[in-house]
Short mmCIF file of C-alpha atoms and ligand atoms in Angstrom, two decimals:
data_model
loop_
_atom_site.label_atom_id
_atom_site.label_comp_id
_atom_site.label_asym_id
_atom_site.label_seq_id
_atom_site.Cartn_x
_atom_site.Cartn_y
_atom_site.Cartn_z
CA MET A 17 48.98 15.81 -26.66
CA PRO A 18 49.24 17.47 -30.36
CA HIS A 19 49.22 15.06 -32.69
CA ASN A 20 52.72 15.21 -34.33
CA LEU A 21 53.75 13.79 -30.20
CA ARG A 22 51.41 10.41 -30.69
CA GLU A 23 52.48 7.10 -30.54
CA ARG A 24 52.33 6.09 -34.96
CA SER A 25 52.21 2.40 -34.30
CA SER A 26 51.12 -0.86 -35.98
CA VAL A 27 52.70 -2.93 -34.20
CA PRO A 28 50.32 -6.13 -34.23
CA PRO A 29 49.14 -6.56 -30.43
CA SER A 30 49.45 -9.96 -28.99
CA PHE A 31 45.96 -11.88 -28.56
CA VAL A 32 45.32 -13.35 -24.76
CA SER A 33 42.46 -16.51 -25.52
CA VAL A 34 41.68 -17.99 -22.48
CA ASN A 35 38.83 -20.95 -23.22
CA ARG A 36 37.94 -21.70 -19.58
CA MET A 37 34.55 -20.31 -17.34
CA ARG A 38 34.13 -17.94 -15.10
CA ILE A 39 30.97 -16.86 -13.32
CA VAL A 40 30.41 -13.63 -13.44
CA GLU A 41 28.26 -10.88 -11.63
CA ILE A 42 26.24 -8.31 -13.71
CA VAL A 43 27.67 -4.86 -11.74
CA GLY A 44 26.26 -2.92 -15.11
CA ALA A 45 22.75 -3.49 -16.48
CA GLN A 46 22.12 -0.17 -19.04
CA LYS A 47 19.49 0.14 -21.09
CA GLU A 48 20.28 1.52 -24.84
CA ASN A 49 16.94 1.36 -26.85
CA PRO A 50 14.02 -1.31 -26.42
CA THR A 51 15.71 -4.40 -27.70
CA ILE A 52 19.39 -2.99 -26.77
CA LYS A 53 21.25 -3.54 -23.53
CA THR A 54 25.21 -3.22 -22.25
CA PHE A 55 26.15 -5.37 -19.98
CA THR A 56 28.96 -4.50 -17.18
CA PHE A 57 31.16 -6.78 -15.54
CA VAL A 58 34.59 -7.38 -14.20
CA ASP A 59 36.84 -10.06 -15.38
CA LYS A 60 40.90 -9.88 -15.05
CA LEU A 61 40.97 -12.09 -18.47
CA CYS A 62 38.69 -9.71 -20.46
CA GLY A 63 40.57 -6.49 -19.22
CA LYS A 64 43.37 -8.34 -20.90
CA ALA A 65 41.57 -8.31 -24.37
CA GLU A 66 42.13 -6.58 -26.96
CA PRO A 67 40.16 -4.49 -29.30
CA GLY A 68 37.53 -6.52 -31.77
CA GLN A 69 38.29 -10.01 -29.49
CA PHE A 70 35.44 -11.49 -28.46
CA VAL A 71 33.95 -14.10 -25.54
CA MET A 72 31.41 -17.20 -25.14
CA VAL A 73 28.53 -15.58 -22.78
CA TRP A 74 26.23 -18.68 -21.01
CA ILE A 75 23.15 -17.30 -20.09
CA PRO A 76 22.33 -20.85 -17.28
CA GLY A 77 19.49 -22.69 -18.81
CA VAL A 78 19.23 -21.51 -22.51
CA ASP A 79 22.50 -21.03 -24.44
CA GLU A 80 26.09 -19.77 -24.73
CA ILE A 81 26.52 -17.19 -27.46
CA PRO A 82 29.21 -14.53 -28.69
CA MET A 83 29.57 -11.69 -27.95
CA SER A 84 31.95 -8.60 -28.51
CA LEU A 85 33.67 -6.82 -25.91
CA SER A 86 32.01 -3.17 -25.79
CA ALA A 87 34.23 -2.25 -23.63
CA ILE A 88 37.23 -3.14 -22.16
CA ASN A 89 39.43 -1.76 -19.31
CA SER A 90 42.69 -2.91 -18.63
CA SER A 91 43.29 -1.51 -15.23
CA GLY A 92 40.31 -3.25 -13.53
CA GLY A 93 39.03 -5.57 -16.03
CA LEU A 94 35.75 -3.80 -15.71
CA SER A 95 34.60 -4.55 -19.35
CA SER A 96 30.80 -5.08 -21.01
CA ILE A 97 28.51 -6.40 -23.82
CA THR A 98 26.12 -4.83 -25.68
CA VAL A 99 23.72 -7.18 -26.31
CA ASN A 100 20.83 -6.89 -29.10
CA GLY A 101 17.92 -8.90 -28.53
CA VAL A 102 17.10 -10.62 -31.70
CA GLY A 103 16.68 -14.09 -30.84
CA GLU A 104 15.84 -16.68 -27.77
CA ALA A 105 19.68 -16.58 -25.96
CA SER A 106 19.56 -12.88 -26.75
CA ARG A 107 16.51 -11.93 -25.45
CA ALA A 108 17.18 -14.04 -22.17
CA LEU A 109 20.18 -12.27 -22.03
CA ASN A 110 18.83 -8.98 -22.22
CA LYS A 111 16.64 -9.61 -19.00
CA LYS A 112 19.18 -10.28 -17.03
CA GLU A 113 19.86 -7.09 -14.35
CA ARG A 114 22.57 -6.04 -12.11
CA GLY A 115 23.21 -8.53 -9.63
CA ASP A 116 22.84 -11.59 -12.11
CA GLN A 117 25.24 -13.93 -12.93
CA ILE A 118 26.76 -14.77 -16.28
CA GLY A 119 28.83 -17.61 -17.62
CA ILE A 120 32.12 -16.07 -19.55
CA ARG A 121 34.87 -18.15 -21.96
CA GLY A 122 37.55 -16.43 -23.61
CA PRO A 123 38.69 -13.78 -24.68
CA PHE A 124 38.57 -15.41 -27.88
CA GLY A 125 40.27 -14.50 -31.19
CA ASN A 126 41.66 -12.30 -33.16
CA GLY A 127 41.27 -8.44 -32.85
CA PHE A 128 41.65 -5.67 -34.62
CA VAL A 129 45.49 -3.93 -35.37
CA PRO A 130 45.05 0.05 -35.03
CA ALA A 131 47.21 1.42 -37.75
CA GLY A 132 48.00 5.76 -37.51
CA GLY A 133 47.48 8.51 -40.08
CA ASN A 134 44.40 8.77 -41.69
CA VAL A 135 41.33 5.90 -40.95
CA MET A 136 38.33 5.63 -41.01
CA VAL A 137 35.61 3.42 -38.53
CA VAL A 138 31.86 2.34 -40.03
CA GLY A 139 29.30 0.57 -37.63
CA GLY A 140 26.52 -0.61 -39.01
CA GLY A 141 24.11 -0.67 -35.74
CA THR A 142 25.72 -3.28 -32.66
CA GLY A 143 28.20 -3.52 -34.65
CA LEU A 144 30.05 -0.80 -33.25
CA SER A 145 30.64 -2.49 -29.90
CA PRO A 146 34.33 -4.10 -30.52
CA LEU A 147 34.54 -0.51 -32.60
CA LEU A 148 34.27 1.65 -29.59
CA PRO A 149 37.03 -0.02 -27.84
CA LEU A 150 39.65 0.68 -30.49
CA THR A 151 38.29 4.04 -31.44
CA GLU A 152 39.83 4.75 -27.70
CA LYS A 153 42.79 2.46 -28.94
CA LEU A 154 43.30 4.80 -32.33
CA ALA A 155 43.17 8.28 -30.69
CA LYS A 156 46.64 7.54 -28.89
CA VAL A 157 48.11 6.83 -32.58
CA ALA A 158 45.68 7.85 -35.76
CA ASP A 159 46.38 11.66 -36.82
CA LYS A 160 42.49 11.75 -37.67
CA ILE A 161 39.76 9.34 -37.47
CA THR A 162 36.45 9.17 -39.58
CA LEU A 163 33.74 7.33 -37.36
CA MET A 164 30.76 6.59 -39.38
CA SER A 165 27.96 4.94 -37.69
CA GLY A 166 24.75 4.00 -39.26
CA ALA A 167 21.03 2.98 -38.32
CA LYS A 168 17.90 1.66 -39.43
CA CYS A 169 16.64 4.90 -37.60
CA ARG A 170 17.79 7.40 -34.22
CA ASP A 171 17.05 4.24 -31.79
CA ASN A 172 19.42 2.03 -33.32
CA LEU A 173 22.14 4.60 -33.10
CA VAL A 174 24.41 3.66 -29.93
CA PHE A 175 26.62 5.17 -27.74
CA MET A 176 26.70 8.57 -29.11
CA ASP A 177 27.92 10.45 -25.87
CA ARG A 178 30.68 7.55 -25.90
CA ILE A 179 31.48 8.51 -29.44
CA ASP A 180 31.77 11.91 -28.41
CA ARG A 181 34.10 11.86 -25.12
CA ILE A 182 36.45 9.72 -27.08
CA LEU A 183 36.95 11.06 -29.44
CA SER A 184 35.63 15.03 -28.53
CA GLU A 185 39.98 16.14 -27.95
CA VAL A 186 41.85 14.53 -30.89
CA ASN A 187 41.72 15.54 -34.74
CA SER A 188 38.60 13.70 -35.96
CA GLU A 189 34.41 13.92 -38.10
CA THR A 190 31.93 11.92 -36.72
CA ILE A 191 28.82 11.00 -38.58
CA PHE A 192 25.57 9.99 -37.99
CA THR A 193 23.23 8.16 -40.43
CA THR A 194 19.39 6.68 -40.39
CA GLU A 195 17.92 4.49 -43.44
CA ASP A 196 14.32 6.92 -42.80
CA GLY A 197 15.97 10.08 -42.05
CA SER A 198 15.35 10.12 -38.28
CA TYR A 199 18.82 11.33 -37.75
CA GLY A 200 22.00 12.35 -38.99
CA ILE A 201 21.98 12.26 -43.27
CA GLU A 202 19.49 9.87 -44.62
CA CYS A 203 21.36 7.20 -46.56
CA LEU A 204 23.10 4.12 -46.27
CA VAL A 205 26.47 4.81 -44.75
CA VAL A 206 27.99 3.03 -46.93
CA ASP A 207 27.17 5.55 -49.01
CA GLN A 208 28.51 8.22 -47.00
CA ALA A 209 31.74 5.95 -46.54
CA GLU A 210 31.90 6.36 -50.19
CA GLN A 211 31.63 9.96 -50.66
CA LYS A 212 34.53 10.20 -48.25
CA LEU A 213 36.55 7.67 -49.77
CA LYS A 214 36.51 10.30 -53.31
CA LYS A 215 37.53 12.76 -51.47
CA GLU A 216 40.39 11.90 -48.80
CA LYS A 217 43.00 9.05 -48.70
CA PHE A 218 42.61 7.04 -45.69
CA ASP A 219 45.30 4.48 -44.88
CA MET A 220 42.64 2.18 -43.08
CA ILE A 221 38.94 1.39 -42.98
CA TYR A 222 37.86 -0.42 -39.54
CA THR A 223 33.94 -1.94 -40.28
CA CYS A 224 31.73 -3.93 -38.38
CA GLY A 225 27.92 -4.68 -38.92
CA PRO A 226 25.32 -5.92 -40.99
CA GLU A 227 27.37 -8.50 -43.64
CA GLN A 228 25.95 -6.82 -46.91
CA MET A 229 26.65 -3.72 -45.42
CA MET A 230 30.77 -5.21 -44.08
CA TYR A 231 31.15 -6.48 -47.82
CA SER A 232 29.98 -3.60 -49.13
CA MET A 233 32.86 -1.95 -47.50
CA PHE A 234 35.40 -4.35 -48.55
CA ILE A 235 34.12 -3.31 -51.97
CA LEU A 236 35.00 0.00 -51.50
CA ALA A 237 38.25 -0.67 -50.12
CA GLU A 238 39.37 -2.34 -52.95
CA GLN A 239 38.56 0.06 -55.55
CA HIS A 240 40.15 2.67 -53.26
CA ASN A 241 43.06 0.59 -52.79
CA VAL A 242 42.69 0.90 -48.27
CA PRO A 243 43.38 -1.89 -46.00
CA LEU A 244 40.49 -2.92 -44.40
CA GLN A 245 39.70 -5.01 -41.22
CA ALA A 246 36.24 -6.37 -40.94
CA SER A 247 34.57 -8.18 -37.71
CA LEU A 248 32.80 -11.12 -38.88
CA GLU A 249 29.73 -12.79 -36.70
CA ARG A 250 29.28 -16.92 -38.07
CA ILE A 251 28.25 -19.22 -35.66
CA MET A 252 30.16 -20.80 -32.89
CA ARG A 253 30.54 -23.99 -30.52
CA CYS A 254 34.11 -24.57 -29.60
CA ALA A 255 35.41 -20.84 -30.38
CA ILE A 256 38.28 -22.94 -30.72
CA GLY A 257 39.25 -24.00 -33.80
CA LEU A 258 37.80 -27.43 -33.18
CA CYS A 259 34.45 -27.79 -33.97
CA GLY A 260 34.08 -25.87 -37.43
CA SER A 261 31.01 -24.07 -37.17
CA CYS A 262 32.40 -20.83 -38.15
CA GLN A 263 34.16 -21.42 -41.00
CA ILE A 264 34.12 -19.09 -43.80
CA GLY A 265 36.19 -20.93 -47.51
CA LYS A 266 39.91 -22.23 -45.33
CA LEU A 267 38.54 -19.76 -42.27
CA ARG A 268 37.79 -20.58 -38.95
CA VAL A 269 36.22 -16.92 -37.81
CA CYS A 270 36.70 -18.26 -34.22
CA LYS A 271 40.32 -18.41 -34.11
CA ASP A 272 41.86 -16.56 -38.06
CA GLY A 273 38.78 -13.72 -36.41
CA PRO A 274 36.48 -12.51 -36.08
CA VAL A 275 38.35 -10.14 -37.12
CA LEU A 276 39.88 -10.34 -41.13
CA ASN A 277 42.07 -8.31 -42.91
CA SER A 278 41.63 -7.77 -46.65
CA GLU A 279 43.73 -10.50 -47.91
CA GLN A 280 41.87 -13.28 -45.61
CA LEU A 281 38.78 -10.95 -47.17
CA ARG A 282 39.98 -12.16 -50.49
CA SER A 283 40.54 -15.29 -50.47
CA VAL A 284 37.02 -16.14 -49.21
CA LYS A 285 34.99 -13.57 -50.95
CA GLU A 286 32.96 -16.30 -52.59
CA GLU A 287 31.00 -17.15 -49.28
CA PHE A 288 32.02 -13.21 -47.77
CA GLY A 289 28.52 -11.36 -47.79
CA LYS A 290 26.75 -14.31 -49.65
CA PHE A 291 27.09 -17.49 -47.97
CA GLN A 292 27.21 -18.89 -44.18
CA LEU A 293 26.85 -22.77 -41.97
CA ASP A 294 23.54 -22.98 -40.34
CA PHE A 295 23.09 -24.59 -36.78
CA THR A 296 22.98 -27.77 -38.95
CA GLY A 297 26.21 -27.20 -40.72
CA LYS A 298 24.28 -26.19 -44.12
CA ARG A 299 25.72 -23.94 -46.72
CA ILE A 300 22.99 -21.37 -46.21
CA LYS A 301 23.00 -17.71 -47.98
CA LEU A 302 22.54 -15.20 -46.01
C1 LIG B 430 32.48 -12.66 -33.10
C2 LIG B 430 31.16 -12.27 -33.00
C3 LIG B 430 30.84 -11.33 -31.82
C4 LIG B 430 29.40 -11.23 -31.18
N1 LIG B 430 29.21 -9.67 -31.22
C5 LIG B 430 27.73 -9.36 -31.04
C6 LIG B 430 27.34 -8.51 -30.38
O1 LIG B 430 28.63 -7.52 -29.61
N2 LIG B 430 25.94 -8.30 -29.58
C7 LIG B 430 25.28 -8.82 -30.08
O2 LIG B 430 24.25 -8.36 -30.09
N3 LIG B 430 25.70 -9.31 -30.76
C8 LIG B 430 26.66 -10.59 -31.26
N4 LIG B 430 26.32 -11.26 -32.18
C9 LIG B 430 25.49 -12.15 -31.96
C10 LIG B 430 24.91 -12.92 -31.69
O3 LIG B 430 26.36 -13.84 -31.07
C11 LIG B 430 23.82 -13.56 -31.95
O4 LIG B 430 24.16 -13.64 -32.95
C12 LIG B 430 23.07 -12.82 -31.58
O5 LIG B 430 22.23 -12.46 -30.35
C13 LIG B 430 21.81 -13.96 -31.89
O6 LIG B 430 22.00 -15.24 -31.11
P1 LIG B 430 19.95 -15.62 -30.76
O7 LIG B 430 20.35 -17.08 -30.09
O8 LIG B 430 19.50 -14.23 -29.74
O9 LIG B 430 19.72 -15.99 -32.31
P2 LIG B 430 19.35 -16.11 -32.90
O10 LIG B 430 17.92 -17.86 -32.71
O11 LIG B 430 20.72 -16.94 -33.24
O12 LIG B 430 18.67 -15.56 -34.52
C14 LIG B 430 17.42 -15.08 -34.27
C15 LIG B 430 16.62 -14.76 -35.50
O13 LIG B 430 17.35 -13.48 -35.35
C16 LIG B 430 18.21 -13.60 -36.31
N5 LIG B 430 20.01 -12.98 -36.28
C17 LIG B 430 20.84 -13.60 -35.52
N6 LIG B 430 21.84 -13.15 -35.19
C18 LIG B 430 21.67 -11.61 -35.65
C19 LIG B 430 21.84 -10.34 -35.60
N7 LIG B 430 23.48 -10.27 -36.06
N8 LIG B 430 21.89 -9.08 -35.84
C20 LIG B 430 19.78 -9.35 -36.45
N9 LIG B 430 19.43 -10.30 -36.38
C21 LIG B 430 20.16 -11.64 -36.22
C22 LIG B 430 18.84 -14.97 -37.16
O14 LIG B 430 18.66 -15.01 -38.42
C23 LIG B 430 16.86 -15.50 -36.40
O15 LIG B 430 16.38 -15.03 -37.63
C24 LIG B 430 28.41 -11.64 -32.20
C25 LIG B 430 28.72 -12.60 -33.00
C26 LIG B 430 29.86 -12.86 -32.99
C27 LIG B 430 30.22 -14.52 -34.05
S1 LIG B 431 33.51 -22.28 -32.89
FE1 LIG B 431 34.30 -23.68 -33.31
S2 LIG B 431 35.19 -23.84 -35.06
FE2 LIG B 431 34.62 -21.79 -34.72
#
């Protein structure tokens, strides 16, 4: 479809929220690299989610942890999560295989609001997960998409084929960066974003990844006067705004976020990129 005929819409989507546990069977378990795995399952409610919304995943006998939806299929409810095994729960989850069962609550929270015009999408490592279903939506409404994916090394650059499939037919540019130079440009992804912002006028920036990276993107966006939406991570228990474990300033990331816009981020700039609550509720440095 020619770009001038694409729908130019930034009407905020409505975000479905369902706090009821469903047991789902894993129908696909794909290893992305030695520590990252994508699990596919069928769940009608997840099929109604918007990009950026998250689910609470129950690993029986271990824990329940929040995960972004890395794929959302509204017609069949086929959804996926992409898990980086960094601690007890995420490593236990990554031992699951096709045919195993997990519990799902959600979707929860406010996701991304797709914008038209010239948009930049910046992901760090598995932070790219919620940005992929977003990019699928952006491909229908944006004039141009500049997608930047950064990681420490080539092994940690995930979803490369999927990015290619989503963006091959639309006006877009894809830039990969690695810190060790094993693929793409050797630099931090934020440095590339800065170069782009100096040359082009963008209408919206979307980001997800390590919080220091997102904080740097927020500062750049403020300097260049571009609105930004960032998906934050905090410790989550209830996921419905009751327990306070995900508090940042006056906001609760599970309910007000996880996607926060520039205005919300300005209101929590004393904590964003600097502090979070630990499992006991104590404020600790990030
Ligand atoms: C809204 C939301 C969406 C999320 N989406 C995803 C997702 O799509 N994929 C995903 O893999 N995780 C995602 N997370 C993070 C995830 O929920 C867990 O925090 C993470 O898997 C670690 O849990 P754990 O219990 O295994 O490790 P923990 O015991 O909590 O931590 C073990 C060690 O790993 C470190 N660590 C914790 N989290 C991370 C992290 N994200 N990256 C690197 N080191 C970390 C800790 O500092 C600690 O040293 C999301 C979190 C939120 C709040
Ligand atoms: S996780 Fe309980 S208030 Fe957000």
